[in-house]
Amino acid sequence: MSAHAYDLKNHITLKQLADAVAHGFSPMVEIESMDGIYTVRLHHGEGVSALSDATGRTRTFLGTGEIRDLLGGLGLTHGVLTWADQCGDEMIGVPGHALTPDEMLAYGTRIAFR
């Protein structure tokens, strides 16, 4: 089913995601680590939606286990773990550049939800 059927915005609640997945929606799931805090972003044909609470605030997690249980329970099977906070090591002088969103997804770690 197309993303148009769900009027996807920048944010999506777990309940909206569950309904969409139950009707055939299959986004690419990105779990982004930012200094040990994790967020979930859903990539789809209309853009990217952050998993949020009912007030529109992005949900944060302290580990991937809860994310695995939540999304696996909806029927999603896997995602890509990315790191927003690693682009070089200034302590030892290793230069780096910030990765693009496409690079983060391409070089992220594939993880299973079920």
PDB file of N, CA, C and O in Angstrom, residues 25-96:
ATOM      1  N   PHE A  25       2.036  -1.319   4.718  1.00  0.00           N
ATOM      2  CA  PHE A  25       3.101  -0.323   4.672  1.00  0.00           C
ATOM      3  C   PHE A  25       4.410  -0.970   5.126  1.00  0.00           C
ATOM      4  O   PHE A  25       4.455  -1.658   6.134  1.00  0.00           O
ATOM      5  N   SER A  26       5.479  -0.758   4.367  1.00  0.00           N
ATOM      6  CA  SER A  26       6.761  -1.405   4.665  1.00  0.00           C
ATOM      7  C   SER A  26       7.908  -0.404   4.523  1.00  0.00           C
ATOM      8  O   SER A  26       8.599  -0.377   3.502  1.00  0.00           O
ATOM      9  N   PRO A  27       8.136   0.417   5.542  1.00  0.00           N
ATOM     10  CA  PRO A  27       9.204   1.419   5.450  1.00  0.00           C
ATOM     11  C   PRO A  27      10.577   0.819   5.710  1.00  0.00           C
ATOM     12  O   PRO A  27      10.699  -0.281   6.253  1.00  0.00           O
ATOM     13  N   MET A  28      11.619   1.542   5.336  1.00  0.00           N
ATOM     14  CA  MET A  28      12.975   1.189   5.759  1.00  0.00           C
ATOM     15  C   MET A  28      13.148   1.822   7.139  1.00  0.00           C
ATOM     16  O   MET A  28      12.967   3.030   7.306  1.00  0.00           O
ATOM     17  N   VAL A  29      13.495   1.008   8.124  1.00  0.00           N
ATOM     18  CA  VAL A  29      13.617   1.481   9.496  1.00  0.00           C
ATOM     19  C   VAL A  29      15.073   1.820   9.797  1.00  0.00           C
ATOM     20  O   VAL A  29      15.958   1.001   9.607  1.00  0.00           O
ATOM     21  N   GLU A  30      15.290   3.037  10.265  1.00  0.00           N
ATOM     22  CA  GLU A  30      16.616   3.461  10.709  1.00  0.00           C
ATOM     23  C   GLU A  30      16.553   3.710  12.203  1.00  0.00           C
ATOM     24  O   GLU A  30      15.683   4.424  12.697  1.00  0.00           O
ATOM     25  N   ILE A  31      17.478   3.106  12.928  1.00  0.00           N
ATOM     26  CA  ILE A  31      17.633   3.378  14.348  1.00  0.00           C
ATOM     27  C   ILE A  31      18.925   4.166  14.476  1.00  0.00           C
ATOM     28  O   ILE A  31      20.001   3.660  14.173  1.00  0.00           O
ATOM     29  N   GLU A  32      18.806   5.405  14.886  1.00  0.00           N
ATOM     30  CA  GLU A  32      19.970   6.276  14.950  1.00  0.00           C
ATOM     31  C   GLU A  32      20.447   6.420  16.384  1.00  0.00           C
ATOM     32  O   GLU A  32      19.677   6.762  17.278  1.00  0.00           O
ATOM     33  N   SER A  33      21.723   6.147  16.601  1.00  0.00           N
ATOM     34  CA  SER A  33      22.357   6.306  17.906  1.00  0.00           C
ATOM     35  C   SER A  33      23.017   7.674  17.971  1.00  0.00           C
ATOM     36  O   SER A  33      23.787   8.044  17.088  1.00  0.00           O
ATOM     37  N   MET A  34      22.691   8.415  19.020  1.00  0.00           N
ATOM     38  CA  MET A  34      23.300   9.722  19.246  1.00  0.00           C
ATOM     39  C   MET A  34      23.821   9.738  20.676  1.00  0.00           C
ATOM     40  O   MET A  34      23.058  10.012  21.605  1.00  0.00           O
ATOM     41  N   ASP A  35      25.075   9.384  20.854  1.00  0.00           N
ATOM     42  CA  ASP A  35      25.693   9.327  22.180  1.00  0.00           C
ATOM     43  C   ASP A  35      24.904   8.444  23.139  1.00  0.00           C
ATOM     44  O   ASP A  35      24.684   8.794  24.293  1.00  0.00           O
ATOM     45  N   GLY A  36      24.448   7.290  22.677  1.00  0.00           N
ATOM     46  CA  GLY A  36      23.752   6.339  23.532  1.00  0.00           C
ATOM     47  C   GLY A  36      22.256   6.548  23.657  1.00  0.00           C
ATOM     48  O   GLY A  36      21.579   5.794  24.341  1.00  0.00           O
ATOM     49  N   ILE A  37      21.717   7.535  23.000  1.00  0.00           N
ATOM     50  CA  ILE A  37      20.268   7.757  22.939  1.00  0.00           C
ATOM     51  C   ILE A  37      19.841   7.353  21.538  1.00  0.00           C
ATOM     52  O   ILE A  37      20.464   7.748  20.552  1.00  0.00           O
ATOM     53  N   TYR A  38      18.785   6.574  21.435  1.00  0.00           N
ATOM     54  CA  TYR A  38      18.353   6.051  20.140  1.00  0.00           C
ATOM     55  C   TYR A  38      17.022   6.658  19.731  1.00  0.00           C
ATOM     56  O   TYR A  38      16.128   6.842  20.558  1.00  0.00           O
ATOM     57  N   THR A  39      16.893   6.951  18.441  1.00  0.00           N
ATOM     58  CA  THR A  39      15.626   7.381  17.864  1.00  0.00           C
ATOM     59  C   THR A  39      15.333   6.488  16.658  1.00  0.00           C
ATOM     60  O   THR A  39      16.235   5.868  16.101  1.00  0.00           O
ATOM     61  N   VAL A  40      14.065   6.440  16.272  1.00  0.00           N
ATOM     62  CA  VAL A  40      13.648   5.620  15.136  1.00  0.00           C
ATOM     63  C   VAL A  40      13.149   6.546  14.031  1.00  0.00           C
ATOM     64  O   VAL A  40      12.303   7.410  14.279  1.00  0.00           O
ATOM     65  N   ARG A  41      13.694   6.357  12.855  1.00  0.00           N
ATOM     66  CA  ARG A  41      13.234   7.103  11.686  1.00  0.00           C
ATOM     67  C   ARG A  41      12.792   6.103  10.635  1.00  0.00           C
ATOM     68  O   ARG A  41      13.449   5.091  10.398  1.00  0.00           O
ATOM     69  N   LEU A  42      11.680   6.402   9.997  1.00  0.00           N
ATOM     70  CA  LEU A  42      11.089   5.526   8.994  1.00  0.00           C
ATOM     71  C   LEU A  42      11.202   6.188   7.626  1.00  0.00           C
ATOM     72  O   LEU A  42      10.640   7.259   7.399  1.00  0.00           O
ATOM     73  N   HIS A  43      11.951   5.554   6.746  1.00  0.00           N
ATOM     74  CA  HIS A  43      12.158   6.073   5.396  1.00  0.00           C
ATOM     75  C   HIS A  43      11.116   5.424   4.479  1.00  0.00           C
ATOM     76  O   HIS A  43      10.935   4.212   4.500  1.00  0.00           O
ATOM     77  N   HIS A  44      10.444   6.243   3.692  1.00  0.00           N
ATOM     78  CA  HIS A  44       9.382   5.759   2.807  1.00  0.00           C
ATOM     79  C   HIS A  44       9.345   6.630   1.563  1.00  0.00           C
ATOM     80  O   HIS A  44      10.128   7.575   1.436  1.00  0.00           O
ATOM     81  N   GLY A  45       8.482   6.311   0.667  1.00  0.00           N
ATOM     82  CA  GLY A  45       8.408   7.005  -0.614  1.00  0.00           C
ATOM     83  C   GLY A  45       8.127   8.489  -0.530  1.00  0.00           C
ATOM     84  O   GLY A  45       8.444   9.242  -1.448  1.00  0.00           O
ATOM     85  N   GLU A  46       7.557   8.936   0.580  1.00  0.00           N
ATOM     86  CA  GLU A  46       7.206  10.348   0.728  1.00  0.00           C
ATOM     87  C   GLU A  46       8.215  11.130   1.564  1.00  0.00           C
ATOM     88  O   GLU A  46       8.017  12.301   1.807  1.00  0.00           O
ATOM     89  N   GLY A  47       9.256  10.461   2.057  1.00  0.00           N
ATOM     90  CA  GLY A  47      10.257  11.153   2.876  1.00  0.00           C
ATOM     91  C   GLY A  47      10.652  10.327   4.083  1.00  0.00           C
ATOM     92  O   GLY A  47      10.774   9.112   4.014  1.00  0.00           O
ATOM     93  N   VAL A  48      10.806  11.011   5.212  1.00  0.00           N
ATOM     94  CA  VAL A  48      11.231  10.375   6.454  1.00  0.00           C
ATOM     95  C   VAL A  48      10.303  10.824   7.573  1.00  0.00           C
ATOM     96  O   VAL A  48      10.003  12.015   7.692  1.00  0.00           O
ATOM     97  N   SER A  49       9.869   9.857   8.400  1.00  0.00           N
ATOM     98  CA  SER A  49       9.023  10.156   9.551  1.00  0.00           C
ATOM     99  C   SER A  49       9.714   9.659  10.807  1.00  0.00           C
ATOM    100  O   SER A  49      10.197   8.525  10.843  1.00  0.00           O
ATOM    101  N   ALA A  50       9.754  10.481  11.843  1.00  0.00           N
ATOM    102  CA  ALA A  50      10.329  10.081  13.122  1.00  0.00           C
ATOM    103  C   ALA A  50       9.240   9.448  13.979  1.00  0.00           C
ATOM    104  O   ALA A  50       8.095   9.927  14.006  1.00  0.00           O
ATOM    105  N   LEU A  51       9.574   8.369  14.671  1.00  0.00           N
ATOM    106  CA  LEU A  51       8.632   7.752  15.607  1.00  0.00           C
ATOM    107  C   LEU A  51       8.470   8.707  16.788  1.00  0.00           C
ATOM    108  O   LEU A  51       9.457   9.093  17.427  1.00  0.00           O
ATOM    109  N   SER A  52       7.233   9.121  17.055  1.00  0.00           N
ATOM    110  CA  SER A  52       6.968  10.168  18.030  1.00  0.00           C
ATOM    111  C   SER A  52       5.851   9.767  18.980  1.00  0.00           C
ATOM    112  O   SER A  52       5.117   8.811  18.729  1.00  0.00           O
ATOM    113  N   ASP A  53       5.696  10.548  20.048  1.00  0.00           N
ATOM    114  CA  ASP A  53       4.574  10.325  20.945  1.00  0.00           C
ATOM    115  C   ASP A  53       3.359  11.091  20.412  1.00  0.00           C
ATOM    116  O   ASP A  53       3.429  11.732  19.362  1.00  0.00           O
ATOM    117  N   ALA A  54       2.263  11.032  21.144  1.00  0.00           N
ATOM    118  CA  ALA A  54       1.020  11.647  20.679  1.00  0.00           C
ATOM    119  C   ALA A  54       1.108  13.166  20.552  1.00  0.00           C
ATOM    120  O   ALA A  54       0.319  13.777  19.829  1.00  0.00           O
ATOM    121  N   THR A  55       2.062  13.803  21.232  1.00  0.00           N
ATOM    122  CA  THR A  55       2.201  15.254  21.150  1.00  0.00           C
ATOM    123  C   THR A  55       3.162  15.698  20.049  1.00  0.00           C
ATOM    124  O   THR A  55       3.402  16.886  19.883  1.00  0.00           O
ATOM    125  N   GLY A  56       3.749  14.728  19.315  1.00  0.00           N
ATOM    126  CA  GLY A  56       4.654  15.058  18.237  1.00  0.00           C
ATOM    127  C   GLY A  56       6.117  15.119  18.632  1.00  0.00           C
ATOM    128  O   GLY A  56       6.969  15.445  17.811  1.00  0.00           O
ATOM    129  N   ARG A  57       6.430  14.793  19.887  1.00  0.00           N
ATOM    130  CA  ARG A  57       7.827  14.773  20.331  1.00  0.00           C
ATOM    131  C   ARG A  57       8.471  13.451  19.946  1.00  0.00           C
ATOM    132  O   ARG A  57       7.891  12.389  20.167  1.00  0.00           O
ATOM    133  N   THR A  58       9.654  13.521  19.374  1.00  0.00           N
ATOM    134  CA  THR A  58      10.369  12.320  18.963  1.00  0.00           C
ATOM    135  C   THR A  58      10.620  11.427  20.169  1.00  0.00           C
ATOM    136  O   THR A  58      11.105  11.886  21.200  1.00  0.00           O
ATOM    137  N   ARG A  59      10.254  10.141  20.038  1.00  0.00           N
ATOM    138  CA  ARG A  59      10.496   9.181  21.111  1.00  0.00           C
ATOM    139  C   ARG A  59      11.970   8.829  21.162  1.00  0.00           C
ATOM    140  O   ARG A  59      12.600   8.662  20.126  1.00  0.00           O
ATOM    141  N   THR A  60      12.500   8.727  22.361  1.00  0.00           N
ATOM    142  CA  THR A  60      13.889   8.325  22.532  1.00  0.00           C
ATOM    143  C   THR A  60      13.938   7.045  23.357  1.00  0.00           C
ATOM    144  O   THR A  60      13.041   6.770  24.157  1.00  0.00           O
ATOM    145  N   PHE A  61      14.990   6.279  23.144  1.00  0.00           N
ATOM    146  CA  PHE A  61      15.176   5.001  23.817  1.00  0.00           C
ATOM    147  C   PHE A  61      16.613   4.937  24.324  1.00  0.00           C
ATOM    148  O   PHE A  61      17.510   5.543  23.750  1.00  0.00           O
ATOM    149  N   LEU A  62      16.826   4.167  25.394  1.00  0.00           N
ATOM    150  CA  LEU A  62      18.163   4.029  25.963  1.00  0.00           C
ATOM    151  C   LEU A  62      18.882   2.782  25.462  1.00  0.00           C
ATOM    152  O   LEU A  62      20.017   2.529  25.846  1.00  0.00           O
ATOM    153  N   GLY A  63      18.228   2.010  24.626  1.00  0.00           N
ATOM    154  CA  GLY A  63      18.839   0.815  24.055  1.00  0.00           C
ATOM    155  C   GLY A  63      17.993   0.299  22.908  1.00  0.00           C
ATOM    156  O   GLY A  63      16.878   0.765  22.673  1.00  0.00           O
ATOM    157  N   THR A  64      18.530  -0.690  22.216  1.00  0.00           N
ATOM    158  CA  THR A  64      17.824  -1.209  21.050  1.00  0.00           C
ATOM    159  C   THR A  64      16.836  -2.319  21.388  1.00  0.00           C
ATOM    160  O   THR A  64      16.000  -2.653  20.560  1.00  0.00           O
ATOM    161  N   GLY A  65      16.907  -2.877  22.589  1.00  0.00           N
ATOM    162  CA  GLY A  65      16.013  -3.973  22.956  1.00  0.00           C
ATOM    163  C   GLY A  65      14.548  -3.578  22.934  1.00  0.00           C
ATOM    164  O   GLY A  65      13.703  -4.302  22.411  1.00  0.00           O
ATOM    165  N   GLU A  66      14.221  -2.437  23.510  1.00  0.00           N
ATOM    166  CA  GLU A  66      12.829  -1.977  23.517  1.00  0.00           C
ATOM    167  C   GLU A  66      12.346  -1.688  22.096  1.00  0.00           C
ATOM    168  O   GLU A  66      11.206  -1.997  21.742  1.00  0.00           O
ATOM    169  N   ILE A  67      13.216  -1.117  21.290  1.00  0.00           N
ATOM    170  CA  ILE A  67      12.870  -0.838  19.896  1.00  0.00           C
ATOM    171  C   ILE A  67      12.597  -2.154  19.167  1.00  0.00           C
ATOM    172  O   ILE A  67      11.616  -2.282  18.439  1.00  0.00           O
ATOM    173  N   ARG A  68      13.473  -3.135  19.369  1.00  0.00           N
ATOM    174  CA  ARG A  68      13.296  -4.453  18.743  1.00  0.00           C
ATOM    175  C   ARG A  68      11.945  -5.049  19.114  1.00  0.00           C
ATOM    176  O   ARG A  68      11.207  -5.532  18.253  1.00  0.00           O
ATOM    177  N   ASP A  69      11.596  -5.000  20.392  1.00  0.00           N
ATOM    178  CA  ASP A  69      10.323  -5.565  20.844  1.00  0.00           C
ATOM    179  C   ASP A  69       9.123  -4.807  20.278  1.00  0.00           C
ATOM    180  O   ASP A  69       8.152  -5.420  19.830  1.00  0.00           O
ATOM    181  N   LEU A  70       9.181  -3.474  20.294  1.00  0.00           N
ATOM    182  CA  LEU A  70       8.069  -2.663  19.776  1.00  0.00           C
ATOM    183  C   LEU A  70       7.833  -2.901  18.290  1.00  0.00           C
ATOM    184  O   LEU A  70       6.712  -3.172  17.857  1.00  0.00           O
ATOM    185  N   LEU A  71       8.899  -2.783  17.505  1.00  0.00           N
ATOM    186  CA  LEU A  71       8.746  -2.879  16.053  1.00  0.00           C
ATOM    187  C   LEU A  71       8.556  -4.317  15.592  1.00  0.00           C
ATOM    188  O   LEU A  71       7.801  -4.566  14.651  1.00  0.00           O
ATOM    189  N   GLY A  72       9.212  -5.258  16.244  1.00  0.00           N
ATOM    190  CA  GLY A  72       9.005  -6.665  15.925  1.00  0.00           C
ATOM    191  C   GLY A  72       7.573  -7.090  16.202  1.00  0.00           C
ATOM    192  O   GLY A  72       6.992  -7.866  15.448  1.00  0.00           O
ATOM    193  N   GLY A  73       6.997  -6.543  17.267  1.00  0.00           N
ATOM    194  CA  GLY A  73       5.604  -6.834  17.596  1.00  0.00           C
ATOM    195  C   GLY A  73       4.619  -6.319  16.565  1.00  0.00           C
ATOM    196  O   GLY A  73       3.494  -6.810  16.469  1.00  0.00           O
ATOM    197  N   LEU A  74       5.039  -5.335  15.782  1.00  0.00           N
ATOM    198  CA  LEU A  74       4.184  -4.795  14.720  1.00  0.00           C
ATOM    199  C   LEU A  74       4.306  -5.583  13.423  1.00  0.00           C
ATOM    200  O   LEU A  74       3.535  -5.377  12.501  1.00  0.00           O
ATOM    201  N   GLY A  75       5.326  -6.444  13.354  1.00  0.00           N
ATOM    202  CA  GLY A  75       5.535  -7.212  12.137  1.00  0.00           C
ATOM    203  C   GLY A  75       6.729  -6.759  11.314  1.00  0.00           C
ATOM    204  O   GLY A  75       7.037  -7.353  10.286  1.00  0.00           O
ATOM    205  N   LEU A  76       7.393  -5.691  11.747  1.00  0.00           N
ATOM    206  CA  LEU A  76       8.605  -5.271  11.045  1.00  0.00           C
ATOM    207  C   LEU A  76       9.726  -6.239  11.421  1.00  0.00           C
ATOM    208  O   LEU A  76       9.803  -6.690  12.561  1.00  0.00           O
ATOM    209  N   THR A  77      10.581  -6.568  10.475  1.00  0.00           N
ATOM    210  CA  THR A  77      11.557  -7.631  10.707  1.00  0.00           C
ATOM    211  C   THR A  77      12.986  -7.156  10.913  1.00  0.00           C
ATOM    212  O   THR A  77      13.771  -7.857  11.542  1.00  0.00           O
ATOM    213  N   HIS A  78      13.344  -5.976  10.386  1.00  0.00           N
ATOM    214  CA  HIS A  78      14.731  -5.544  10.495  1.00  0.00           C
ATOM    215  C   HIS A  78      14.853  -4.034  10.289  1.00  0.00           C
ATOM    216  O   HIS A  78      13.909  -3.378   9.853  1.00  0.00           O
ATOM    217  N   GLY A  79      16.018  -3.538  10.612  1.00  0.00           N
ATOM    218  CA  GLY A  79      16.308  -2.126  10.426  1.00  0.00           C
ATOM    219  C   GLY A  79      17.799  -1.931  10.269  1.00  0.00           C
ATOM    220  O   GLY A  79      18.571  -2.888  10.237  1.00  0.00           O
ATOM    221  N   VAL A  80      18.208  -0.669  10.185  1.00  0.00           N
ATOM    222  CA  VAL A  80      19.622  -0.314  10.039  1.00  0.00           C
ATOM    223  C   VAL A  80      19.990   0.595  11.205  1.00  0.00           C
ATOM    224  O   VAL A  80      19.351   1.620  11.430  1.00  0.00           O
ATOM    225  N   LEU A  81      21.015   0.194  11.951  1.00  0.00           N
ATOM    226  CA  LEU A  81      21.525   0.989  13.057  1.00  0.00           C
ATOM    227  C   LEU A  81      22.592   1.931  12.522  1.00  0.00           C
ATOM    228  O   LEU A  81      23.548   1.489  11.870  1.00  0.00           O
ATOM    229  N   THR A  82      22.404   3.233  12.755  1.00  0.00           N
ATOM    230  CA  THR A  82      23.360   4.241  12.291  1.00  0.00           C
ATOM    231  C   THR A  82      23.869   5.043  13.480  1.00  0.00           C
ATOM    232  O   THR A  82      23.254   5.056  14.544  1.00  0.00           O
ATOM    233  N   TRP A  83      24.984   5.725  13.277  1.00  0.00           N
ATOM    234  CA  TRP A  83      25.590   6.530  14.325  1.00  0.00           C
ATOM    235  C   TRP A  83      25.770   7.948  13.817  1.00  0.00           C
ATOM    236  O   TRP A  83      26.524   8.178  12.879  1.00  0.00           O
ATOM    237  N   ALA A  84      25.116   8.891  14.464  1.00  0.00           N
ATOM    238  CA  ALA A  84      25.212  10.287  14.046  1.00  0.00           C
ATOM    239  C   ALA A  84      26.408  10.982  14.670  1.00  0.00           C
ATOM    240  O   ALA A  84      26.805  12.047  14.236  1.00  0.00           O
ATOM    241  N   ASP A  85      27.003  10.373  15.680  1.00  0.00           N
ATOM    242  CA  ASP A  85      28.021  11.074  16.449  1.00  0.00           C
ATOM    243  C   ASP A  85      29.449  10.619  16.154  1.00  0.00           C
ATOM    244  O   ASP A  85      30.348  10.918  16.913  1.00  0.00           O
ATOM    245  N   GLN A  86      29.668   9.925  15.063  1.00  0.00           N
ATOM    246  CA  GLN A  86      31.006   9.439  14.787  1.00  0.00           C
ATOM    247  C   GLN A  86      31.431   9.813  13.367  1.00  0.00           C
ATOM    248  O   GLN A  86      30.922   9.268  12.403  1.00  0.00           O
ATOM    249  N   CYS A  87      32.345  10.757  13.252  1.00  0.00           N
ATOM    250  CA  CYS A  87      32.828  11.092  11.907  1.00  0.00           C
ATOM    251  C   CYS A  87      34.345  11.241  11.872  1.00  0.00           C
ATOM    252  O   CYS A  87      34.907  11.539  10.848  1.00  0.00           O
ATOM    253  N   GLY A  88      35.012  11.039  12.978  1.00  0.00           N
ATOM    254  CA  GLY A  88      36.464  11.140  13.036  1.00  0.00           C
ATOM    255  C   GLY A  88      36.897  11.009  14.480  1.00  0.00           C
ATOM    256  O   GLY A  88      36.080  10.867  15.372  1.00  0.00           O
ATOM    257  N   ASP A  89      38.157  11.041  14.718  1.00  0.00           N
ATOM    258  CA  ASP A  89      38.673  10.945  16.077  1.00  0.00           C
ATOM    259  C   ASP A  89      39.638  12.088  16.317  1.00  0.00           C
ATOM    260  O   ASP A  89      40.830  11.993  16.010  1.00  0.00           O
ATOM    261  N   GLU A  90      39.125  13.180  16.854  1.00  0.00           N
ATOM    262  CA  GLU A  90      39.950  14.358  17.075  1.00  0.00           C
ATOM    263  C   GLU A  90      41.019  14.129  18.142  1.00  0.00           C
ATOM    264  O   GLU A  90      42.025  14.834  18.187  1.00  0.00           O
ATOM    265  N   MET A  91      40.863  13.109  18.973  1.00  0.00           N
ATOM    266  CA  MET A  91      41.852  12.830  20.017  1.00  0.00           C
ATOM    267  C   MET A  91      43.188  12.384  19.424  1.00  0.00           C
ATOM    268  O   MET A  91      44.232  12.641  19.991  1.00  0.00           O
ATOM    269  N   ILE A  92      43.139  11.690  18.297  1.00  0.00           N
ATOM    270  CA  ILE A  92      44.380  11.215  17.693  1.00  0.00           C
ATOM    271  C   ILE A  92      44.624  11.835  16.319  1.00  0.00           C
ATOM    272  O   ILE A  92      45.485  11.399  15.576  1.00  0.00           O
ATOM    273  N   GLY A  93      43.829  12.849  15.995  1.00  0.00           N
ATOM    274  CA  GLY A  93      44.058  13.591  14.768  1.00  0.00           C
ATOM    275  C   GLY A  93      43.563  12.944  13.498  1.00  0.00           C
ATOM    276  O   GLY A  93      44.038  13.263  12.420  1.00  0.00           O
ATOM    277  N   VAL A  94      42.616  12.014  13.618  1.00  0.00           N
ATOM    278  CA  VAL A  94      42.059  11.396  12.416  1.00  0.00           C
ATOM    279  C   VAL A  94      40.966  12.308  11.877  1.00  0.00           C
ATOM    280  O   VAL A  94      39.967  12.547  12.544  1.00  0.00           O
ATOM    281  N   PRO A  95      41.183  12.842  10.687  1.00  0.00           N
ATOM    282  CA  PRO A  95      40.159  13.734  10.139  1.00  0.00           C
ATOM    283  C   PRO A  95      38.917  12.951   9.725  1.00  0.00           C
ATOM    284  O   PRO A  95      38.989  11.758   9.451  1.00  0.00           O
ATOM    285  N   GLY A  96      37.822  13.642   9.691  1.00  0.00           N
ATOM    286  CA  GLY A  96      36.591  13.004   9.253  1.00  0.00           C
ATOM    287  C   GLY A  96      35.664  14.028   8.638  1.00  0.00           C
ATOM    288  O   GLY A  96      35.907  15.222   8.702  1.00  0.00           O
TER     289      GLY A  96
END
